[in-house]
Short mmCIF file of C-alpha atoms and ligand atoms in Angstrom, two decimals:
data_model
loop_
_atom_site.label_atom_id
_atom_site.label_comp_id
_atom_site.label_asym_id
_atom_site.label_seq_id
_atom_site.Cartn_x
_atom_site.Cartn_y
_atom_site.Cartn_z
CA MET A 855 -67.38 83.07 55.87
CA ASP A 856 -68.41 86.02 53.72
CA LEU A 857 -68.51 84.85 50.12
CA GLY A 858 -68.75 88.40 48.81
CA LEU A 859 -71.99 87.70 46.96
CA ARG A 860 -74.25 90.22 48.71
CA GLY A 861 -75.90 92.44 46.09
CA LYS A 862 -74.30 90.59 43.16
CA VAL A 863 -76.64 89.57 40.37
CA VAL A 864 -76.39 85.91 39.42
CA LEU A 865 -78.30 84.10 36.69
CA VAL A 866 -79.02 80.41 37.25
CA THR A 867 -80.36 78.59 34.20
CA GLY A 868 -82.94 75.84 34.67
CA ALA A 869 -83.55 77.11 38.20
CA ALA A 870 -87.27 76.43 38.59
CA LYS A 871 -86.63 73.08 40.28
CA GLY A 872 -84.06 70.42 41.06
CA ILE A 873 -80.40 71.32 41.45
CA GLY A 874 -80.83 74.75 39.85
CA LYS A 875 -83.47 75.75 42.39
CA GLU A 876 -81.18 74.80 45.27
CA ILE A 877 -78.36 76.85 43.73
CA ALA A 878 -80.72 79.83 43.38
CA LEU A 879 -81.93 79.57 47.00
CA SER A 880 -78.39 79.15 48.32
CA LEU A 881 -77.32 82.26 46.43
CA ALA A 882 -80.23 84.19 47.90
CA ARG A 883 -79.23 83.07 51.41
CA GLU A 884 -75.82 84.67 50.68
CA GLY A 885 -77.53 87.93 49.76
CA ALA A 886 -77.18 87.64 45.97
CA ASP A 887 -79.93 88.88 43.64
CA VAL A 888 -81.02 85.95 41.51
CA ALA A 889 -82.40 85.59 37.99
CA VAL A 890 -84.29 82.30 37.91
CA ASN A 891 -84.22 81.11 34.31
CA TYR A 892 -86.75 78.55 33.15
CA LEU A 893 -88.03 77.13 29.89
CA SER A 894 -91.34 75.34 30.53
CA SER A 895 -91.69 75.35 34.35
CA GLN A 896 -93.18 78.83 34.75
CA GLY A 897 -95.22 78.05 37.89
CA ALA A 898 -92.25 76.39 39.62
CA ALA A 899 -89.97 79.31 38.62
CA GLU A 900 -92.43 81.78 40.14
CA GLU A 901 -92.51 79.67 43.33
CA THR A 902 -88.70 79.77 43.49
CA VAL A 903 -88.80 83.55 43.06
CA GLY A 904 -91.43 83.74 45.82
CA GLU A 905 -89.22 81.68 48.17
CA ILE A 906 -86.27 83.97 47.49
CA ARG A 907 -88.36 87.07 48.17
CA LYS A 908 -89.54 85.50 51.46
CA LEU A 909 -85.85 85.18 52.38
CA GLY A 910 -85.65 88.94 51.83
CA GLY A 911 -83.81 88.66 48.51
CA LYS A 912 -84.41 90.14 45.08
CA ALA A 913 -85.27 87.72 42.28
CA VAL A 914 -86.88 87.60 38.86
CA ALA A 915 -88.18 84.71 36.80
CA ALA A 916 -86.52 84.84 33.39
CA CYS A 917 -87.94 82.71 30.61
CA ALA A 918 -85.57 81.78 27.78
CA ASP A 919 -84.62 78.78 25.74
CA ILE A 920 -80.85 78.83 26.07
CA ALA A 921 -80.64 77.07 22.72
CA SER A 922 -81.74 80.37 21.14
CA LEU A 923 -79.20 83.19 20.99
CA ASP A 924 -82.00 85.74 20.46
CA GLN A 925 -83.89 84.57 23.55
CA VAL A 926 -80.70 84.68 25.64
CA ARG A 927 -80.10 88.26 24.45
CA LEU A 928 -83.66 89.29 25.38
CA MET A 929 -83.28 87.58 28.76
CA LYS A 930 -80.13 89.60 29.47
CA GLU A 931 -81.92 92.87 28.67
CA GLU A 932 -84.79 91.94 30.99
CA ILE A 933 -82.51 90.88 33.87
CA GLU A 934 -80.45 94.08 33.54
CA ARG A 935 -83.63 96.16 33.50
CA GLN A 936 -84.93 94.51 36.68
CA LEU A 937 -81.79 93.68 38.66
CA GLY A 938 -78.79 95.33 36.99
CA PRO A 939 -75.66 93.92 35.32
CA VAL A 940 -75.01 90.22 35.78
CA TYR A 941 -71.91 89.26 37.79
CA GLY A 942 -72.27 85.49 37.61
CA VAL A 943 -73.87 82.85 35.41
CA VAL A 944 -74.44 79.28 36.58
CA ASN A 945 -75.38 77.24 33.56
CA ASN A 946 -77.32 74.42 35.15
CA ALA A 947 -79.94 73.85 32.42
CA GLY A 948 -79.59 70.62 30.55
CA TYR A 949 -81.30 68.24 28.20
CA ALA A 950 -79.83 64.76 28.38
CA PRO A 951 -82.30 62.05 27.39
CA ALA A 952 -81.03 58.56 28.24
CA LYS A 953 -80.81 56.32 25.16
CA LYS A 954 -78.21 54.15 23.49
CA PHE A 955 -76.72 55.75 20.36
CA PHE A 956 -78.18 53.26 17.87
CA LYS A 957 -81.65 53.66 19.41
CA THR A 958 -81.57 57.41 18.69
CA GLN A 959 -82.63 58.96 15.42
CA PRO A 960 -80.28 61.50 13.79
CA GLU A 961 -82.95 64.18 14.31
CA ASP A 962 -82.75 63.58 18.10
CA TRP A 963 -79.12 64.71 18.28
CA LYS A 964 -79.52 68.37 17.38
CA ARG A 965 -81.66 69.45 20.32
CA VAL A 966 -79.25 67.88 22.80
CA VAL A 967 -76.28 69.67 21.23
CA ASP A 968 -78.28 72.91 20.89
CA VAL A 969 -79.14 72.97 24.61
CA CYS A 970 -76.03 71.44 26.18
CA PHE A 971 -73.34 72.89 23.92
CA TYR A 972 -74.75 75.87 22.03
CA GLY A 973 -76.65 76.94 25.15
CA THR A 974 -73.32 77.38 26.92
CA LEU A 975 -71.87 79.31 23.96
CA HIS A 976 -74.92 81.59 23.82
CA LEU A 977 -74.72 82.39 27.55
CA ALA A 978 -71.00 83.10 27.35
CA TYR A 979 -71.35 85.19 24.18
CA VAL A 980 -74.11 87.33 25.66
CA PHE A 981 -73.09 87.65 29.34
CA VAL A 982 -69.29 87.47 29.48
CA PRO A 983 -68.59 90.74 27.56
CA THR A 984 -70.36 92.75 30.30
CA MET A 985 -68.30 90.89 32.93
CA VAL A 986 -65.16 91.81 30.98
CA GLU A 987 -66.26 95.47 30.85
CA GLN A 988 -66.86 95.41 34.60
CA GLY A 989 -63.50 93.78 35.28
CA GLU A 990 -65.08 90.94 37.26
CA GLY A 991 -67.38 88.00 36.70
CA LYS A 992 -67.80 84.25 37.01
CA MET A 993 -69.26 81.59 34.80
CA VAL A 994 -69.85 78.10 36.19
CA ASN A 995 -70.92 75.40 33.76
CA LEU A 996 -72.45 72.16 35.05
CA VAL A 997 -71.79 68.86 33.29
CA GLY A 998 -72.17 65.23 34.26
CA ASP A 999 -69.22 62.92 34.81
CA SER A 1000 -70.28 61.26 31.55
CA ALA A 1001 -68.56 64.19 29.78
CA ARG A 1002 -65.20 62.86 30.96
CA MET A 1003 -65.86 59.14 31.48
CA GLY A 1004 -68.31 58.44 28.66
CA ASP A 1005 -71.72 56.81 29.14
CA PRO A 1006 -73.37 54.64 26.48
CA ASN A 1007 -76.82 55.84 27.64
CA LEU A 1008 -75.97 59.55 27.49
CA ILE A 1009 -73.76 59.46 24.45
CA ILE A 1010 -74.83 62.71 22.76
CA SER A 1011 -75.05 64.88 25.89
CA ALA A 1012 -71.73 63.46 27.12
CA ALA A 1013 -70.12 64.48 23.82
CA ALA A 1014 -71.74 67.93 23.88
CA ARG A 1015 -70.57 68.48 27.44
CA GLY A 1016 -67.08 67.30 26.67
CA GLY A 1017 -67.19 70.31 24.34
CA VAL A 1018 -68.38 72.49 27.22
CA ILE A 1019 -65.30 71.50 29.22
CA SER A 1020 -62.83 72.41 26.48
CA PHE A 1021 -64.80 75.57 25.62
CA SER A 1022 -64.68 76.64 29.28
CA LYS A 1023 -60.91 76.12 29.45
CA SER A 1024 -60.30 78.13 26.27
CA LEU A 1025 -62.62 80.93 27.36
CA ALA A 1026 -60.94 81.01 30.78
CA GLN A 1027 -57.60 81.54 29.06
CA ASP A 1028 -59.05 84.42 27.05
CA VAL A 1029 -60.83 86.35 29.80
CA GLY A 1030 -58.73 85.67 32.91
CA LYS A 1031 -56.82 88.91 32.35
CA ASN A 1032 -60.14 90.76 32.57
CA GLY A 1033 -60.97 89.42 36.02
CA VAL A 1034 -63.42 86.82 34.73
CA GLN A 1035 -63.22 83.16 35.80
CA VAL A 1036 -64.80 80.23 33.98
CA ASN A 1037 -65.03 76.84 35.66
CA VAL A 1038 -66.90 73.58 35.32
CA VAL A 1039 -68.59 71.45 37.97
CA SER A 1040 -68.80 67.78 37.00
CA LEU A 1041 -71.55 65.82 38.74
CA GLY A 1042 -72.13 62.26 39.73
CA LEU A 1043 -75.71 61.13 40.32
CA VAL A 1044 -77.61 63.75 42.28
CA ASP A 1045 -81.01 62.84 43.70
CA GLN A 1046 -83.01 65.98 43.08
CA GLY A 1047 -86.28 64.22 43.96
CA TYR A 1048 -87.41 63.08 40.54
CA LEU A 1049 -84.72 60.70 39.24
CA GLY A 1050 -87.31 58.00 38.68
CA PHE A 1051 -85.09 55.10 39.84
CA SER A 1052 -86.42 52.40 42.16
CA GLU A 1053 -84.97 52.25 45.68
CA GLU A 1054 -83.31 48.94 44.71
CA THR A 1055 -81.53 50.58 41.74
CA LEU A 1056 -80.51 53.58 43.85
CA GLU A 1057 -79.03 51.25 46.48
CA LYS A 1058 -76.92 49.51 43.80
CA ILE A 1059 -75.72 52.88 42.50
CA ARG A 1060 -74.85 54.15 46.01
CA LYS A 1061 -72.52 51.18 46.52
CA LYS A 1062 -70.45 52.30 43.51
CA TYR A 1063 -69.63 55.59 45.23
CA PRO A 1064 -66.68 55.74 47.64
CA VAL A 1065 -68.78 57.88 50.02
CA GLN A 1066 -71.65 55.36 49.65
CA ARG A 1067 -74.33 57.87 48.79
CA THR A 1068 -75.64 59.75 45.83
CA GLY A 1069 -75.50 63.53 45.83
CA VAL A 1070 -78.08 66.00 47.07
CA PRO A 1071 -78.69 69.39 45.43
CA ASN A 1072 -76.94 71.19 48.28
CA ASP A 1073 -73.68 69.33 47.48
CA VAL A 1074 -73.75 71.04 44.08
CA ALA A 1075 -74.94 74.42 45.37
CA ALA A 1076 -72.05 74.58 47.86
CA ALA A 1077 -69.50 74.00 45.08
CA CYS A 1078 -71.13 76.61 42.83
CA LEU A 1079 -71.21 79.19 45.60
CA PHE A 1080 -67.51 78.66 46.23
CA LEU A 1081 -66.69 79.09 42.53
CA LEU A 1082 -68.83 82.25 42.39
CA SER A 1083 -67.24 83.69 45.51
CA HIS A 1084 -64.13 85.84 45.82
CA GLN A 1085 -62.60 82.89 47.73
CA SER A 1086 -62.01 81.21 44.35
CA SER A 1087 -60.39 84.14 42.56
CA TRP A 1088 -57.24 82.11 41.69
CA ILE A 1089 -59.19 79.21 40.22
CA THR A 1090 -60.11 79.23 36.54
CA GLY A 1091 -60.42 76.78 33.66
CA GLN A 1092 -60.85 73.92 36.12
CA VAL A 1093 -63.23 71.00 36.38
CA LEU A 1094 -64.34 70.43 39.96
CA SER A 1095 -65.67 66.93 40.58
CA VAL A 1096 -68.73 66.92 42.83
CA ASN A 1097 -69.45 63.26 42.67
CA GLY A 1098 -68.77 61.42 45.94
CA GLY A 1099 -65.53 60.18 44.42
CA TYR A 1100 -67.29 58.32 41.56
CA SER A 1101 -64.56 59.45 39.19
CA MET A 1102 -61.20 60.72 40.38
CA MET A 1103 -59.35 62.72 37.77
CA GLY A 1104 -56.23 64.67 38.52
N1 LIG B 2001 -79.36 64.97 38.58
C1 LIG B 2001 -78.25 64.34 38.22
O1 LIG B 2001 -77.94 63.24 38.70
C2 LIG B 2001 -77.31 64.95 37.22
C3 LIG B 2001 -76.12 64.27 36.92
C4 LIG B 2001 -75.25 64.82 36.01
C5 LIG B 2001 -75.54 66.04 35.41
N2 LIG B 2001 -76.70 66.67 35.72
C6 LIG B 2001 -76.97 67.96 35.10
O2 LIG B 2001 -77.15 68.92 36.11
C7 LIG B 2001 -78.14 69.87 35.71
C8 LIG B 2001 -79.27 69.92 36.73
O3 LIG B 2001 -79.80 68.64 36.87
P1 LIG B 2001 -81.28 68.35 37.43
O4 LIG B 2001 -81.34 66.86 37.56
O5 LIG B 2001 -81.60 69.20 38.58
O6 LIG B 2001 -82.23 68.97 36.32
P2 LIG B 2001 -82.94 68.50 35.01
O7 LIG B 2001 -84.24 68.01 35.44
O8 LIG B 2001 -82.08 67.59 34.21
O9 LIG B 2001 -83.07 69.86 34.16
C9 LIG B 2001 -82.81 71.11 34.68
C10 LIG B 2001 -83.62 72.16 33.99
O10 LIG B 2001 -83.09 72.43 32.70
C11 LIG B 2001 -84.04 73.26 32.10
N3 LIG B 2001 -83.87 73.31 30.65
C12 LIG B 2001 -83.84 72.28 29.77
N4 LIG B 2001 -83.66 72.75 28.52
C13 LIG B 2001 -83.58 74.11 28.62
C14 LIG B 2001 -83.41 75.15 27.70
N5 LIG B 2001 -83.28 74.89 26.39
N6 LIG B 2001 -83.38 76.42 28.15
C15 LIG B 2001 -83.53 76.71 29.46
N7 LIG B 2001 -83.70 75.75 30.39
C16 LIG B 2001 -83.73 74.47 29.97
C17 LIG B 2001 -85.39 72.70 32.47
O11 LIG B 2001 -86.22 73.84 32.72
P3 LIG B 2001 -87.84 73.80 32.65
O12 LIG B 2001 -88.24 72.79 33.70
O13 LIG B 2001 -88.24 75.19 32.96
O14 LIG B 2001 -88.23 73.38 31.25
C18 LIG B 2001 -85.08 71.88 33.73
O15 LIG B 2001 -85.85 72.26 34.85
C19 LIG B 2001 -78.62 69.42 34.33
O16 LIG B 2001 -77.88 70.11 33.35
C20 LIG B 2001 -78.28 67.95 34.30
O17 LIG B 2001 -78.08 67.45 32.99
C21 LIG B 2001 -77.59 66.16 36.60
#
């Protein structure tokens, strides 16, 4: 099936490794030109770019802290200079340290909100106006199921990402008339290779999933590609669960 992504420029945040890298590579396999955003993983980002180029695709490594509006603006200028106007943004970057609320210090909260919530606002504020001007564009924001179900160990990021869901719905209502769709992908546990859980713990977690397995990065990439494609042009403001049935919300 042609997803209509050939030659489209898509930015994937946090794409040096893990789920973001798989999304970037999957986009490249569909012929998209990919901006591989990273914060600290420069070497891994350059490797991802190299893998995309080996596939015959165009890619650039784009360093920016999405918590900084200025850095996001500079990143946009650089991507446009090297690849052209951005058609799609997959906001995969996240900062979600696991800790119970009363074990955190108040000064820990801000960075989580700055990355998970303000990062989404910054990307939308900087990239969506060009999509509106072009009369087409897609933003896909990744959250964890904790944003809808709660999680005492991820209490601040869950709250920030609950905000991402309502922000995405409101933005979708605003820009739908301009041909721009905004959707959310809500994840269960995805084994990206560095979860750090023992096999025994992972086995216990798998049993909680109706499909009896945790996710793999390609499960997420497939959903993102669909939401970026023209096949999803009547879908906006939605939360797509990619979670092996861990939560089932209508
Ligand atoms: N894996 C799971 O089970 C799971 C479950 C639910 C939700 N999620 C969410 O899904 C996304 C991908 O998960 P993952 O496990 O593959 O990755 P991850 O290891 O949690 O982080 C993804 C990337 O985010 C980047 N990042 C962090 N802060 C940033 C900032 N301020 N600006 C730009 N980039 C920043 C990091 O880039 P650098 O390495 O370059 O610093 C990192 O590589 C994350 O948002 C995560 O919270 C994951």
